[in-house]
Amino acid sequence: MTPPFYSRNAARFRTLLSASAAALLALSGAGIGTATVQASEEHEVEISIKNHMFEPEALKLPVGKPIKITVKNLDPTPEEFESDDLGFEKIIPGNTTAIVRLKPLKPGTYMFFGEFNMDTALGHIVAE
Ligand SMILES: [Cu+2]
């Protein structure tokens, strides 16, 4: 005897539910994997400040990757590491190290400077 219409539909509904649960699991797994890959692809670079100048004065950075800049202020005086082009500023006390993180860059040249020593503390980033 053929089962009544509603019970055949209920069986089909249960199948759909378990299929979408599996799809959700697959999606969240993919999301976690992507986050891990992005963190490990962070590009790290170091720059120092000495005698109110940046060393190096030019940073060549890759496009499309998050950037981590470690800035060592080797002077005894504070400096403000700043860029209008990239929209950041960070005061770094004398003889300390700071970290500035940037979102993935588009190709281009971006100026940065030390705002407390504008006549000497100048540099730029070339992203390509
Ligand atoms: Cu400033």
Coordinates of N, CA and C and ligand atoms in Angstrom, one line a residue:
M1 N 0.8 -1.2 0.0 CA 0.0 0.0 0.0 C 0.9 1.3 0.0
T2 N 0.5 2.2 -0.8 CA 1.3 3.5 -0.9 C 1.1 4.3 0.4
P3 N 2.2 4.8 1.0 CA 2.0 5.7 2.2 C 1.3 6.9 1.8
P4 N 0.5 7.5 2.8 CA -0.2 8.7 2.5 C 0.8 9.8 2.1
F5 N 0.3 10.8 1.4 CA 1.1 11.9 0.9 C 2.0 12.6 1.9
Y6 N 1.4 12.9 3.1 CA 2.2 13.7 4.0 C 3.4 12.9 4.6
S7 N 3.3 11.6 4.7 CA 4.4 10.9 5.3 C 5.6 10.7 4.2
R8 N 5.2 10.6 2.9 CA 6.2 10.6 1.9 C 7.0 11.9 1.9
N9 N 6.2 13.0 2.0 CA 6.8 14.3 2.1 C 7.7 14.6 3.3
A10 N 7.3 14.0 4.4 CA 8.1 14.1 5.6 C 9.5 13.5 5.4
A11 N 9.5 12.3 4.8 CA 10.7 11.6 4.6 C 11.7 12.5 3.7
R12 N 11.1 13.1 2.6 CA 11.8 13.9 1.7 C 12.4 15.1 2.5
F13 N 11.6 15.7 3.4 CA 12.0 16.9 4.1 C 13.2 16.6 5.0
R14 N 13.1 15.4 5.7 CA 14.3 15.0 6.5 C 15.6 14.9 5.7
T15 N 15.4 14.3 4.5 CA 16.6 14.2 3.6 C 17.2 15.6 3.3
L16 N 16.3 16.5 3.0 CA 16.7 17.9 2.7 C 17.5 18.5 3.8
L17 N 16.9 18.3 5.1 CA 17.5 18.9 6.3 C 18.9 18.4 6.5
S18 N 19.1 17.1 6.3 CA 20.5 16.6 6.6 C 21.4 17.0 5.5
A19 N 20.9 17.2 4.3 CA 21.8 17.6 3.2 C 22.3 19.1 3.5
S20 N 21.3 19.9 4.0 CA 21.7 21.3 4.2 C 22.6 21.5 5.4
A21 N 22.4 20.6 6.4 CA 23.3 20.6 7.6 C 24.7 20.2 7.1
A22 N 24.9 19.3 6.3 CA 26.2 18.9 5.8 C 26.8 20.1 5.0
A23 N 26.0 20.8 4.2 CA 26.5 21.9 3.5 C 27.0 23.0 4.4
L24 N 26.2 23.2 5.5 CA 26.6 24.3 6.4 C 28.0 23.9 7.1
L25 N 28.1 22.7 7.5 CA 29.4 22.2 8.1 C 30.6 22.4 7.1
A26 N 30.3 22.1 5.8 CA 31.4 22.2 4.8 C 31.8 23.7 4.7
L27 N 30.7 24.6 4.7 CA 31.0 26.0 4.6 C 31.8 26.6 5.7
S28 N 31.4 26.2 7.0 CA 32.1 26.8 8.1 C 33.5 26.2 8.2
G29 N 33.7 25.0 7.7 CA 35.1 24.4 7.7 C 35.9 25.3 6.7
A30 N 35.3 25.6 5.6 CA 36.1 26.4 4.6 C 36.4 27.8 5.1
G31 N 35.5 28.4 5.9 CA 35.7 29.7 6.5 C 36.9 29.6 7.4
I32 N 37.0 28.7 8.3 CA 38.1 28.5 9.2 C 39.4 28.4 8.5
G33 N 39.4 27.6 7.4 CA 40.7 27.4 6.7 C 41.2 28.7 6.0
T34 N 40.2 29.5 5.5 CA 40.6 30.7 4.8 C 41.2 31.7 5.8
A35 N 40.7 31.8 7.1 CA 41.2 32.7 8.1 C 42.6 32.3 8.4
T36 N 42.9 31.0 8.6 CA 44.2 30.6 8.9 C 45.2 30.9 7.8
V37 N 44.9 30.7 6.6 CA 45.8 31.1 5.5 C 46.1 32.5 5.5
Q38 N 45.1 33.4 5.7 CA 45.3 34.9 5.6 C 46.3 35.3 6.7
A39 N 46.1 34.8 7.9 CA 47.0 35.1 9.0 C 48.5 34.8 8.7
S40 N 48.7 33.6 8.1 CA 50.0 33.1 7.9 C 50.6 33.9 6.7
E41 N 49.8 34.6 5.9 CA 50.3 35.3 4.7 C 50.6 36.7 5.0
E42 N 50.5 37.1 6.3 CA 50.9 38.5 6.7 C 52.3 38.7 6.3
H43 N 52.6 39.8 5.7 CA 53.9 40.2 5.3 C 54.6 41.0 6.4
E44 N 55.7 40.6 6.9 CA 56.4 41.3 8.0 C 57.6 42.1 7.5
V45 N 57.7 43.3 8.0 CA 58.8 44.2 7.6 C 59.3 45.0 8.8
E46 N 60.6 45.3 8.8 CA 61.1 46.1 9.9 C 61.7 47.4 9.5
I47 N 61.5 48.4 10.3 CA 62.1 49.7 9.9 C 62.6 50.3 11.2
S48 N 63.7 51.1 11.2 CA 64.1 51.8 12.4 C 64.2 53.3 12.2
I49 N 64.2 54.0 13.3 CA 64.4 55.4 13.3 C 65.7 55.7 14.1
K50 N 66.6 56.4 13.4 CA 67.9 56.7 14.1 C 68.3 58.1 13.6
N51 N 68.7 59.0 14.5 CA 69.1 60.3 14.2 C 67.9 61.0 13.4
H52 N 66.7 60.7 13.8 CA 65.5 61.3 13.2 C 65.4 61.0 11.8
M53 N 65.9 59.9 11.3 CA 65.7 59.4 10.0 C 65.3 58.0 9.9
F54 N 64.5 57.6 8.9 CA 64.1 56.2 8.7 C 65.2 55.4 8.0
E55 N 65.3 54.2 8.5 CA 66.3 53.2 7.8 C 65.6 51.9 7.7
P56 N 65.2 51.4 6.5 CA 65.4 52.1 5.2 C 64.4 53.2 5.0
E57 N 64.7 54.1 4.1 CA 63.7 55.2 3.8 C 62.6 54.7 2.8
A58 N 62.9 53.7 2.1 CA 62.0 53.2 1.1 C 61.7 51.7 1.5
L59 N 60.4 51.4 1.5 CA 60.0 50.0 1.8 C 59.3 49.5 0.6
K60 N 59.7 48.4 0.0 CA 59.0 47.7 -1.1 C 58.1 46.6 -0.5
L61 N 56.8 46.7 -0.7 CA 55.9 45.8 -0.1 C 55.0 45.1 -1.2
P62 N 54.6 43.9 -0.9 CA 53.7 43.3 -1.9 C 52.3 43.8 -1.8
V63 N 51.6 43.8 -2.9 CA 50.1 44.2 -2.8 C 49.3 43.0 -2.4
G64 N 48.1 43.3 -1.8 CA 47.1 42.3 -1.6 C 47.4 41.4 -0.3
K65 N 48.3 41.8 0.5 CA 48.6 41.0 1.7 C 48.5 41.9 2.9
P66 N 48.0 41.5 4.0 CA 48.1 42.3 5.3 C 49.6 42.5 5.6
I67 N 49.9 43.7 6.1 CA 51.3 44.0 6.4 C 51.5 44.3 7.9
K68 N 52.6 43.8 8.4 CA 52.9 44.1 9.8 C 54.3 44.8 9.8
I69 N 54.3 46.1 10.2 CA 55.5 46.8 10.3 C 56.0 46.9 11.7
T70 N 57.2 46.5 12.0 CA 57.8 46.6 13.3 C 58.7 47.8 13.2
V71 N 58.4 48.8 14.0 CA 59.2 50.1 14.0 C 60.0 50.2 15.3
K72 N 61.3 50.3 15.1 CA 62.2 50.5 16.3 C 62.7 51.9 16.3
N73 N 62.3 52.6 17.4 CA 62.8 53.9 17.6 C 64.1 53.9 18.4
L74 N 65.2 54.0 17.7 CA 66.5 53.9 18.3 C 67.0 55.2 18.9
D75 N 66.2 56.3 18.7 CA 66.5 57.6 19.3 C 66.0 57.6 20.7
P76 N 66.6 58.5 21.5 CA 66.1 58.6 22.9 C 64.8 59.4 23.0
T77 N 64.5 60.1 21.9 CA 63.3 61.0 21.9 C 62.1 60.3 21.2
P78 N 60.9 60.7 21.5 CA 59.7 60.1 20.9 C 59.6 60.5 19.4
E79 N 59.0 59.7 18.6 CA 58.7 60.0 17.3 C 57.2 59.6 17.0
E80 N 56.6 60.3 16.0 CA 55.3 59.8 15.6 C 55.4 59.3 14.2
F81 N 55.2 58.0 14.1 CA 55.2 57.4 12.7 C 53.9 57.6 12.1
E82 N 53.8 58.2 11.0 CA 52.5 58.7 10.5 C 52.5 58.6 8.9
S83 N 51.3 58.4 8.4 CA 51.1 58.5 6.9 C 49.7 59.0 6.7
D84 N 49.6 60.1 6.0 CA 48.3 60.6 5.5 C 47.8 59.7 4.4
D85 N 48.7 59.2 3.5 CA 48.3 58.4 2.4 C 47.6 57.1 2.9
L86 N 48.1 56.6 4.0 CA 47.6 55.3 4.4 C 46.7 55.4 5.7
G87 N 46.7 56.6 6.2 CA 45.7 56.9 7.3 C 46.1 56.2 8.6
F88 N 47.4 56.3 9.0 CA 47.7 55.9 10.4 C 48.7 56.9 11.0
E89 N 48.7 56.8 12.3 CA 49.7 57.6 13.1 C 49.9 56.9 14.4
K90 N 51.1 56.8 14.9 CA 51.4 56.1 16.1 C 52.6 56.7 16.8
I91 N 52.5 57.2 18.0 CA 53.6 57.7 18.8 C 54.4 56.6 19.3
I92 N 55.7 56.7 19.1 CA 56.7 55.7 19.6 C 57.7 56.3 20.5
P93 N 57.5 56.1 21.8 CA 58.5 56.7 22.8 C 59.9 56.3 22.4
G94 N 60.9 57.1 22.9 CA 62.3 56.8 22.7 C 62.7 55.5 23.1
N95 N 63.6 54.9 22.3 CA 64.1 53.5 22.7 C 63.1 52.5 22.9
T96 N 62.0 52.5 22.1 CA 61.0 51.5 22.2 C 60.6 51.0 20.8
T97 N 59.9 49.9 20.7 CA 59.5 49.3 19.5 C 58.0 49.3 19.4
A98 N 57.4 49.6 18.2 CA 56.0 49.6 18.1 C 55.6 48.8 16.8
I99 N 54.4 48.3 16.8 CA 53.9 47.6 15.6 C 52.7 48.3 15.0
V100 N 52.8 48.4 13.6 CA 51.7 49.0 12.9 C 51.3 48.0 11.9
R101 N 50.0 47.7 11.8 CA 49.4 46.8 10.9 C 48.7 47.5 9.8
L102 N 48.8 47.1 8.5 CA 48.1 47.7 7.4 C 47.3 46.7 6.7
K103 N 46.1 47.2 6.2 CA 45.3 46.3 5.4 C 46.0 46.1 4.0
P104 N 45.6 45.1 3.3 CA 46.3 44.8 2.0 C 46.3 46.1 1.2
L105 N 47.5 46.3 0.6 CA 47.7 47.6 -0.2 C 47.4 47.4 -1.7
K106 N 47.0 48.5 -2.3 CA 46.8 48.5 -3.8 C 48.1 49.0 -4.3
P107 N 48.4 48.7 -5.6 CA 49.7 49.2 -6.1 C 49.8 50.7 -6.0
G108 N 51.0 51.2 -5.7 CA 51.1 52.6 -5.6 C 52.3 53.0 -4.7
T109 N 52.5 54.3 -4.6 CA 53.5 54.9 -3.7 C 52.8 55.7 -2.6
Y110 N 53.2 55.4 -1.4 CA 52.6 56.0 -0.2 C 53.7 56.6 0.7
M111 N 53.5 57.9 1.0 CA 54.5 58.6 1.8 C 54.2 58.4 3.2
F112 N 55.3 58.3 4.0 CA 55.2 58.3 5.5 C 56.2 59.3 6.1
F113 N 56.0 59.6 7.3 CA 57.0 60.6 7.9 C 56.9 60.5 9.5
G114 N 57.9 61.1 10.1 CA 57.9 61.2 11.5 C 57.5 62.6 11.8
E115 N 56.3 62.8 12.4 CA 55.8 64.1 12.5 C 56.6 65.0 13.5
F116 N 57.3 64.4 14.4 CA 58.1 65.3 15.3 C 59.4 65.8 14.7
N117 N 59.8 65.2 13.5 CA 61.0 65.6 12.8 C 60.8 65.7 11.3
M118 N 59.9 66.5 10.9 CA 59.4 66.6 9.5 C 60.5 66.9 8.5
D119 N 61.6 67.6 9.0 CA 62.6 68.0 8.0 C 63.6 66.8 7.7
T120 N 63.6 65.8 8.5 CA 64.5 64.7 8.2 C 63.8 63.3 8.2
A121 N 62.8 63.1 8.9 CA 62.2 61.8 9.1 C 61.1 61.6 8.0
L122 N 61.6 61.2 6.8 CA 60.7 61.1 5.6 C 61.0 59.7 4.9
G123 N 59.9 59.1 4.4 CA 60.1 57.9 3.7 C 58.9 57.5 2.9
H124 N 59.0 56.4 2.2 CA 57.8 56.0 1.4 C 57.8 54.5 1.2
I125 N 56.6 54.1 0.9 CA 56.3 52.7 0.6 C 56.0 52.5 -0.9
V126 N 56.6 51.6 -1.5 CA 56.2 51.2 -2.9 C 55.6 49.9 -2.8
A127 N 54.3 49.9 -3.2 CA 53.5 48.6 -3.2 C 53.4 48.1 -4.6
E128 N 53.9 46.9 -4.9 CA 53.7 46.4 -6.3 C 53.7 44.9 -6.3
Ligands
CU1 CU 50.2 63.1 13.8

